Short mmCIF file of C-alpha atoms and ligand atoms in Angstrom, two decimals:
data_model
loop_
_atom_site.label_atom_id
_atom_site.label_comp_id
_atom_site.label_asym_id
_atom_site.label_seq_id
_atom_site.Cartn_x
_atom_site.Cartn_y
_atom_site.Cartn_z
CA MET A 1 -29.59 20.63 -19.60
CA ARG A 2 -27.88 17.21 -19.11
CA VAL A 3 -24.71 16.92 -21.21
CA VAL A 4 -22.10 14.17 -21.71
CA VAL A 5 -18.78 15.16 -23.28
CA LEU A 6 -16.31 12.50 -24.48
CA THR A 7 -12.78 13.65 -25.31
CA GLY A 8 -9.84 11.98 -27.03
CA ALA A 9 -6.23 12.76 -27.91
CA GLY A 10 -7.27 15.50 -30.37
CA ILE A 11 -8.24 17.87 -27.54
CA SER A 12 -4.65 17.76 -26.24
CA ALA A 13 -2.99 17.92 -29.68
CA GLU A 14 -2.66 21.74 -29.67
CA SER A 15 -1.08 21.49 -26.20
CA GLY A 16 1.73 19.51 -27.78
CA VAL A 17 0.66 16.02 -26.67
CA PRO A 18 1.08 13.66 -29.67
CA THR A 19 -2.11 11.84 -30.77
CA PHE A 20 -2.15 8.13 -31.47
CA ARG A 21 -3.11 7.93 -35.11
CA ASP A 22 -2.06 11.20 -36.71
CA ALA A 23 1.13 11.33 -38.81
CA ASP A 24 3.47 11.76 -35.83
CA GLY A 25 1.23 9.61 -33.66
CA LEU A 26 2.49 7.86 -30.57
CA TRP A 27 1.97 4.43 -31.98
CA GLU A 28 4.63 5.03 -34.61
CA GLY A 29 7.86 3.51 -33.52
CA HIS A 30 5.74 1.26 -31.33
CA ARG A 31 3.20 -1.28 -32.54
CA VAL A 32 0.24 -0.95 -30.18
CA GLU A 33 0.59 -4.66 -29.34
CA ASP A 34 4.12 -3.94 -28.12
CA VAL A 35 3.14 -1.42 -25.49
CA ALA A 36 -0.58 -1.19 -24.71
CA THR A 37 -1.63 -4.74 -23.78
CA PRO A 38 -1.22 -6.85 -20.61
CA GLN A 39 0.64 -9.43 -22.71
CA ALA A 40 3.17 -6.78 -23.76
CA PHE A 41 3.70 -5.82 -20.13
CA ARG A 42 4.20 -9.44 -19.10
CA ARG A 43 6.56 -10.07 -22.00
CA ASP A 44 8.62 -6.88 -21.79
CA PRO A 45 7.79 -4.72 -18.75
CA GLU A 46 10.84 -2.48 -19.25
CA THR A 47 9.76 -1.33 -22.75
CA VAL A 48 6.22 -0.68 -21.53
CA HIS A 49 7.48 1.21 -18.45
CA ARG A 50 9.78 3.34 -20.62
CA PHE A 51 6.86 4.16 -22.98
CA TYR A 52 4.66 5.41 -20.13
CA ASP A 53 7.50 6.95 -18.10
CA ALA A 54 8.39 9.12 -21.14
CA ARG A 55 4.75 10.24 -21.54
CA ARG A 56 4.43 10.97 -17.80
CA ALA A 57 7.66 13.04 -17.87
CA ALA A 58 6.42 14.95 -20.93
CA LEU A 59 3.39 16.22 -18.96
CA ALA A 60 5.67 18.77 -17.28
CA SER A 61 6.29 20.49 -20.62
CA VAL A 62 2.71 20.88 -21.88
CA GLU A 63 -0.10 23.24 -20.88
CA PRO A 64 -3.90 23.04 -21.18
CA ASN A 65 -5.34 24.89 -24.20
CA PRO A 66 -8.58 26.95 -24.63
CA ALA A 67 -10.54 23.75 -25.35
CA HIS A 68 -9.71 22.32 -21.90
CA GLU A 69 -10.49 25.68 -20.30
CA ALA A 70 -13.84 25.95 -22.10
CA LEU A 71 -14.91 22.54 -20.75
CA ALA A 72 -14.03 23.74 -17.23
CA ALA A 73 -16.32 26.74 -17.82
CA LEU A 74 -19.02 24.30 -18.97
CA GLU A 75 -18.62 22.36 -15.70
CA ARG A 76 -19.01 25.59 -13.71
CA ALA A 77 -22.19 26.39 -15.67
CA LEU A 78 -23.79 22.91 -15.55
CA GLY A 79 -22.42 21.38 -12.34
CA ASP A 80 -23.67 17.79 -11.92
CA ASP A 81 -25.63 18.00 -15.19
CA LEU A 82 -22.29 17.58 -17.01
CA LEU A 83 -20.35 14.33 -17.19
CA LEU A 84 -16.89 14.79 -18.73
CA VAL A 85 -15.45 11.43 -19.86
CA THR A 86 -11.98 11.35 -21.31
CA GLN A 87 -10.04 8.61 -23.11
CA ASN A 88 -6.89 10.63 -22.40
CA ILE A 89 -4.48 9.71 -19.65
CA ASP A 90 -2.94 13.20 -19.41
CA ASP A 91 -3.98 15.67 -16.68
CA LEU A 92 -4.74 18.64 -18.93
CA HIS A 93 -8.50 18.66 -18.17
CA GLU A 94 -7.69 19.03 -14.46
CA ARG A 95 -5.01 21.64 -15.10
CA GLY A 96 -7.50 23.49 -17.33
CA GLY A 97 -9.89 23.78 -14.35
CA SER A 98 -12.19 20.73 -14.61
CA THR A 99 -12.71 19.15 -11.17
CA ASP A 100 -14.76 16.03 -12.02
CA VAL A 101 -13.12 14.12 -14.88
CA LEU A 102 -13.83 10.44 -15.58
CA HIS A 103 -10.65 8.93 -17.05
CA MET A 104 -12.13 5.77 -18.60
CA HIS A 105 -8.70 4.61 -19.82
CA GLY A 106 -6.82 5.50 -16.64
CA ARG A 107 -4.27 8.20 -15.78
CA LEU A 108 -0.51 8.67 -16.27
CA ARG A 109 -0.12 10.34 -12.85
CA SER A 110 -1.28 7.25 -10.98
CA ALA A 111 0.21 3.82 -10.29
CA LEU A 112 -1.84 0.65 -9.83
CA CYS A 113 -0.71 -2.36 -7.80
CA ALA A 114 -1.34 -5.49 -9.87
CA ALA A 115 -1.37 -7.53 -6.66
CA CYS A 116 -3.79 -5.64 -4.40
CA ASP A 117 -5.45 -3.07 -6.74
CA ALA A 118 -4.25 -0.17 -4.59
CA ARG A 119 -3.86 3.12 -6.52
CA VAL A 120 -1.36 5.82 -5.60
CA GLY A 121 -0.57 9.19 -7.22
CA TRP A 122 2.69 8.84 -9.19
CA ASP A 123 4.81 11.46 -10.95
CA GLY A 124 8.24 9.88 -11.44
CA PRO A 125 9.23 6.82 -13.45
CA LEU A 126 7.65 3.44 -12.62
CA LEU A 127 10.65 1.54 -13.98
CA GLY A 128 12.50 0.39 -10.88
CA ALA A 129 9.69 1.55 -8.57
CA PRO A 130 9.73 0.38 -4.93
CA PRO A 131 7.27 -2.29 -3.73
CA CYS A 132 3.60 -1.38 -3.22
CA ALA A 133 3.25 0.56 0.07
CA ALA A 134 -0.10 -1.14 0.75
CA CYS A 135 0.84 -4.80 0.29
CA GLY A 136 4.60 -4.94 -0.19
CA ALA A 137 4.40 -6.70 -3.57
CA ASP A 138 6.79 -5.62 -6.30
CA ALA A 139 3.77 -5.17 -8.62
CA LEU A 140 3.28 -1.46 -9.45
CA ARG A 141 2.13 -0.88 -13.06
CA PRO A 142 0.87 2.10 -15.05
CA ASP A 143 -2.72 2.87 -14.01
CA VAL A 144 -3.97 2.74 -17.62
CA VAL A 145 -6.54 0.51 -19.33
CA TRP A 146 -4.78 -1.56 -22.02
CA PHE A 147 -6.44 -3.27 -24.98
CA GLY A 148 -8.36 -6.25 -23.69
CA GLU A 149 -8.85 -4.67 -20.24
CA VAL A 150 -12.14 -3.29 -18.93
CA PRO A 151 -12.52 0.52 -19.14
CA LEU A 152 -13.16 2.38 -15.88
CA GLY A 153 -16.45 4.00 -14.83
CA MET A 154 -18.60 2.19 -17.39
CA GLU A 155 -21.71 2.09 -15.13
CA ARG A 156 -21.58 5.84 -14.49
CA ILE A 157 -20.97 6.49 -18.20
CA GLN A 158 -23.82 4.28 -19.40
CA ARG A 159 -26.26 5.89 -16.90
CA ALA A 160 -25.30 9.40 -18.01
CA VAL A 161 -25.37 8.55 -21.73
CA ALA A 162 -28.88 7.08 -21.34
CA ARG A 163 -30.17 10.27 -19.63
CA CYS A 164 -28.33 13.06 -21.47
CA GLU A 165 -29.94 15.55 -23.84
CA VAL A 166 -26.67 16.40 -25.59
CA PHE A 167 -23.73 14.07 -26.31
CA CYS A 168 -20.61 15.83 -27.62
CA SER A 169 -17.50 13.99 -28.84
CA ILE A 170 -14.29 16.02 -29.10
CA GLY A 171 -10.96 15.08 -30.72
CA THR A 172 -11.34 11.34 -31.09
CA SER A 173 -10.98 9.11 -34.15
CA GLY A 174 -13.80 6.80 -33.08
CA ALA A 175 -11.46 3.84 -33.57
CA VAL A 176 -11.59 2.30 -30.09
CA TYR A 177 -14.54 0.66 -28.33
CA PRO A 178 -16.57 0.89 -26.16
CA ALA A 179 -15.94 4.68 -26.27
CA ALA A 180 -16.58 4.83 -30.02
CA GLY A 181 -20.03 3.29 -29.47
CA PHE A 182 -21.35 5.81 -26.89
CA VAL A 183 -22.73 8.12 -29.62
CA GLN A 184 -25.02 5.36 -30.91
CA TYR A 185 -26.47 4.78 -27.43
CA ALA A 186 -26.94 8.52 -26.88
CA ALA A 187 -28.74 8.89 -30.22
CA ALA A 188 -30.91 5.82 -29.52
CA TYR A 189 -31.97 7.44 -26.22
CA GLY A 190 -32.91 10.64 -28.06
CA ALA A 191 -29.92 12.86 -27.30
CA HIS A 192 -28.68 15.46 -29.77
CA THR A 193 -25.21 14.27 -30.87
CA VAL A 194 -22.37 16.60 -31.89
CA GLU A 195 -18.86 15.81 -33.16
CA LEU A 196 -16.13 18.46 -32.83
CA ASN A 197 -13.03 17.12 -34.58
CA LEU A 198 -10.24 18.26 -36.91
CA VAL A 199 -11.55 15.99 -39.66
CA PRO A 200 -14.57 13.66 -39.92
CA SER A 201 -13.96 10.71 -37.55
CA GLU A 202 -14.62 7.04 -38.33
CA GLY A 203 -17.98 7.41 -36.57
CA THR A 204 -18.99 10.76 -38.03
CA ALA A 205 -22.09 9.27 -39.71
CA HIS A 206 -23.58 8.54 -36.26
CA PHE A 207 -23.63 12.24 -35.29
CA ALA A 208 -26.59 14.54 -35.93
CA GLU A 209 -24.18 17.48 -36.15
CA ALA A 210 -20.46 17.63 -37.01
CA ARG A 211 -18.13 20.61 -36.96
CA HIS A 212 -14.56 20.25 -38.25
CA GLY A 213 -11.56 22.32 -37.21
CA PRO A 214 -9.13 22.71 -34.29
CA ALA A 215 -10.58 22.07 -30.82
CA SER A 216 -9.08 25.27 -29.42
CA ARG A 217 -11.43 27.19 -31.73
CA LEU A 218 -14.46 24.86 -31.95
CA VAL A 219 -14.86 24.00 -28.25
CA PRO A 220 -14.99 27.53 -26.78
CA ALA A 221 -17.54 28.51 -29.49
CA TRP A 222 -19.70 25.44 -28.80
CA VAL A 223 -19.55 25.96 -25.01
CA ALA A 224 -20.60 29.59 -25.47
CA GLU A 225 -23.63 28.43 -27.49
CA ILE A 226 -24.56 25.76 -24.94
CA THR A 227 -24.27 28.08 -21.93
CA THR A 228 -26.07 31.08 -23.45
CA GLY A 229 -28.43 29.28 -25.91
C1 BV8 B 301 -12.71 -3.55 -23.93
C2 BV8 B 301 -4.92 3.90 -22.75
C3 BV8 B 301 -14.25 -5.17 -23.05
C4 BV8 B 301 -3.50 3.56 -22.80
C5 BV8 B 301 -6.12 3.13 -24.73
C6 BV8 B 301 -12.63 -5.64 -32.98
C7 BV8 B 301 -13.65 -4.76 -33.29
C8 BV8 B 301 -14.11 -3.83 -32.35
C9 BV8 B 301 -13.55 -3.76 -31.07
C10 BV8 B 301 -12.52 -4.63 -30.77
C11 BV8 B 301 -12.06 -5.56 -31.71
N1 BV8 B 301 -11.05 -6.26 -31.12
C12 BV8 B 301 -10.88 -5.81 -29.86
C13 BV8 B 301 -11.77 -4.81 -29.62
C14 BV8 B 301 -11.91 -4.04 -28.36
C15 BV8 B 301 -10.80 -3.01 -28.25
C16 BV8 B 301 -10.84 -2.09 -29.44
O1 BV8 B 301 -11.71 -1.23 -29.56
N2 BV8 B 301 -9.87 -2.26 -30.38
C17 BV8 B 301 -9.83 -1.41 -31.56
C18 BV8 B 301 -8.38 -1.10 -31.91
C19 BV8 B 301 -10.53 -2.14 -32.70
N3 BV8 B 301 -11.08 -2.22 -27.04
C20 BV8 B 301 -10.61 -2.63 -25.84
O2 BV8 B 301 -9.86 -3.58 -25.69
C21 BV8 B 301 -11.12 -1.84 -24.64
N4 BV8 B 301 -11.64 -2.79 -23.67
O3 BV8 B 301 -13.29 -3.53 -25.00
O4 BV8 B 301 -13.08 -4.36 -22.84
C22 BV8 B 301 -15.41 -4.39 -22.53
C23 BV8 B 301 -16.23 -3.69 -23.41
C24 BV8 B 301 -17.32 -2.98 -22.89
C25 BV8 B 301 -17.58 -2.96 -21.52
C26 BV8 B 301 -16.73 -3.66 -20.66
C27 BV8 B 301 -15.64 -4.37 -21.15
C28 BV8 B 301 -10.02 -1.06 -23.98
C29 BV8 B 301 -9.51 0.00 -24.95
C30 BV8 B 301 -8.56 0.96 -24.20
C31 BV8 B 301 -7.17 0.91 -24.80
N5 BV8 B 301 -6.37 1.98 -24.18
N6 BV8 B 301 -5.42 4.10 -24.11
C32 BV8 B 301 -2.68 4.64 -23.46
O5 BV8 B 301 -3.17 5.78 -23.61
O6 BV8 B 301 -1.54 4.31 -23.82
S1 BV8 B 301 -6.71 3.45 -26.29
C33 BV8 B 301 -6.14 4.96 -26.89
O7 BV8 B 301 -6.53 5.07 -28.27
C34 BV8 B 301 -6.83 6.15 -26.27
O8 BV8 B 301 -7.10 5.98 -24.91
C35 BV8 B 301 -8.09 6.33 -27.05
O9 BV8 B 301 -9.17 5.68 -26.42
C36 BV8 B 301 -7.86 5.54 -28.29
C37 BV8 B 301 -8.25 6.29 -29.51
O10 BV8 B 301 -7.42 7.38 -29.58
P1 BV8 B 301 -8.05 8.85 -29.78
O11 BV8 B 301 -8.16 9.48 -28.45
O12 BV8 B 301 -9.29 8.80 -30.61
O13 BV8 B 301 -6.87 9.48 -30.58
P2 BV8 B 301 -6.54 9.25 -32.13
O14 BV8 B 301 -5.12 9.63 -32.37
O15 BV8 B 301 -7.02 7.90 -32.57
O16 BV8 B 301 -7.49 10.31 -32.83
C38 BV8 B 301 -7.26 11.70 -32.57
C39 BV8 B 301 -8.36 12.44 -33.26
O17 BV8 B 301 -8.22 13.83 -32.96
C40 BV8 B 301 -8.30 12.32 -34.76
O18 BV8 B 301 -9.60 12.07 -35.25
C41 BV8 B 301 -7.81 13.68 -35.24
O19 BV8 B 301 -8.40 14.07 -36.47
C42 BV8 B 301 -8.31 14.58 -34.14
N7 BV8 B 301 -7.48 15.78 -33.94
C43 BV8 B 301 -6.14 15.93 -34.11
N8 BV8 B 301 -5.78 17.20 -33.81
C44 BV8 B 301 -6.91 17.85 -33.45
C45 BV8 B 301 -8.00 16.96 -33.53
N9 BV8 B 301 -9.26 17.32 -33.23
C46 BV8 B 301 -9.46 18.61 -32.86
N10 BV8 B 301 -8.47 19.52 -32.76
C47 BV8 B 301 -7.19 19.18 -33.04
N11 BV8 B 301 -6.22 20.11 -32.94
ZN1 ZN B 302 -0.29 -3.78 -3.48
#
């Protein structure tokens, strides 16, 4: 069975990674325009670096939860018939055992050279980083997709969404496009669509099936159904 899973910040919430829009969300204390746009980075690179450097450092103190581990089990059961797309920039899917994760909004543990597009694994702060090893420019930036920038892997995502039999969205508010629109494409192509989220998301009406509760409980149960059903 061909499955596409889309995850958002809610799948990492129980691991202790703050979400964006819940009460203690990340955006509080920072207006999104102040930290997650290319204009913000041009205007005030130090503030933007500090925002991402703090999130990258925090990765060391969080662990994957049963929801991440269940999706790794799903990958072992389905192999190439599963595409796992995440909006998250943390590495908890990988640390939970998933080996093929499409980070459509980039990754904290990677740096991108704005001058030559080289990418390099990065674990320390990017504030005060050395010049790009590939081209020598002093142009390393967080390897994340900001508002107004083009998400990564869109061709692969659109192909998989058009072919899948099940589309499952986990822990996302459905507030940000194009990710929030994938469910409508999947449904239009005849897939069964499922939302697993703490509360009904903004796009909940587009899903054929919706289950509400914590991901660490809902995801293992859903994976067990999918792999034994
Ligand atoms: C693009 C990376 C063109 C950086 C992020 C007007 C109308 C419509 C669209 C637009 C518009 N004006 C502009 C746009 C486009 C814009 C957009 O959508 N804006 C929104 C605000 C209206 N989008 C873009 O600019 C995108 N680019 O469109 O390019 C294009 C289009 C198509 C094809 C080619 C080119 C780029 C957007 C990427 C921005 N970068 N992140 C970083 O992380 O700092 S966005 C960021 O917020 C995340 O990556 C994520 O994608 C997004 C949403 O966050 P969620 O993951 O959903 O988290 P949130 O807190 O919102 O929700 C958490 C959910 O979990 C909640 O529902 C909660 O109930 C639930 N939950 C909590 N705890 C649990 C739980 N669930 C289960 N268990 C729990 N324990
Ligand atoms: Zn470079």
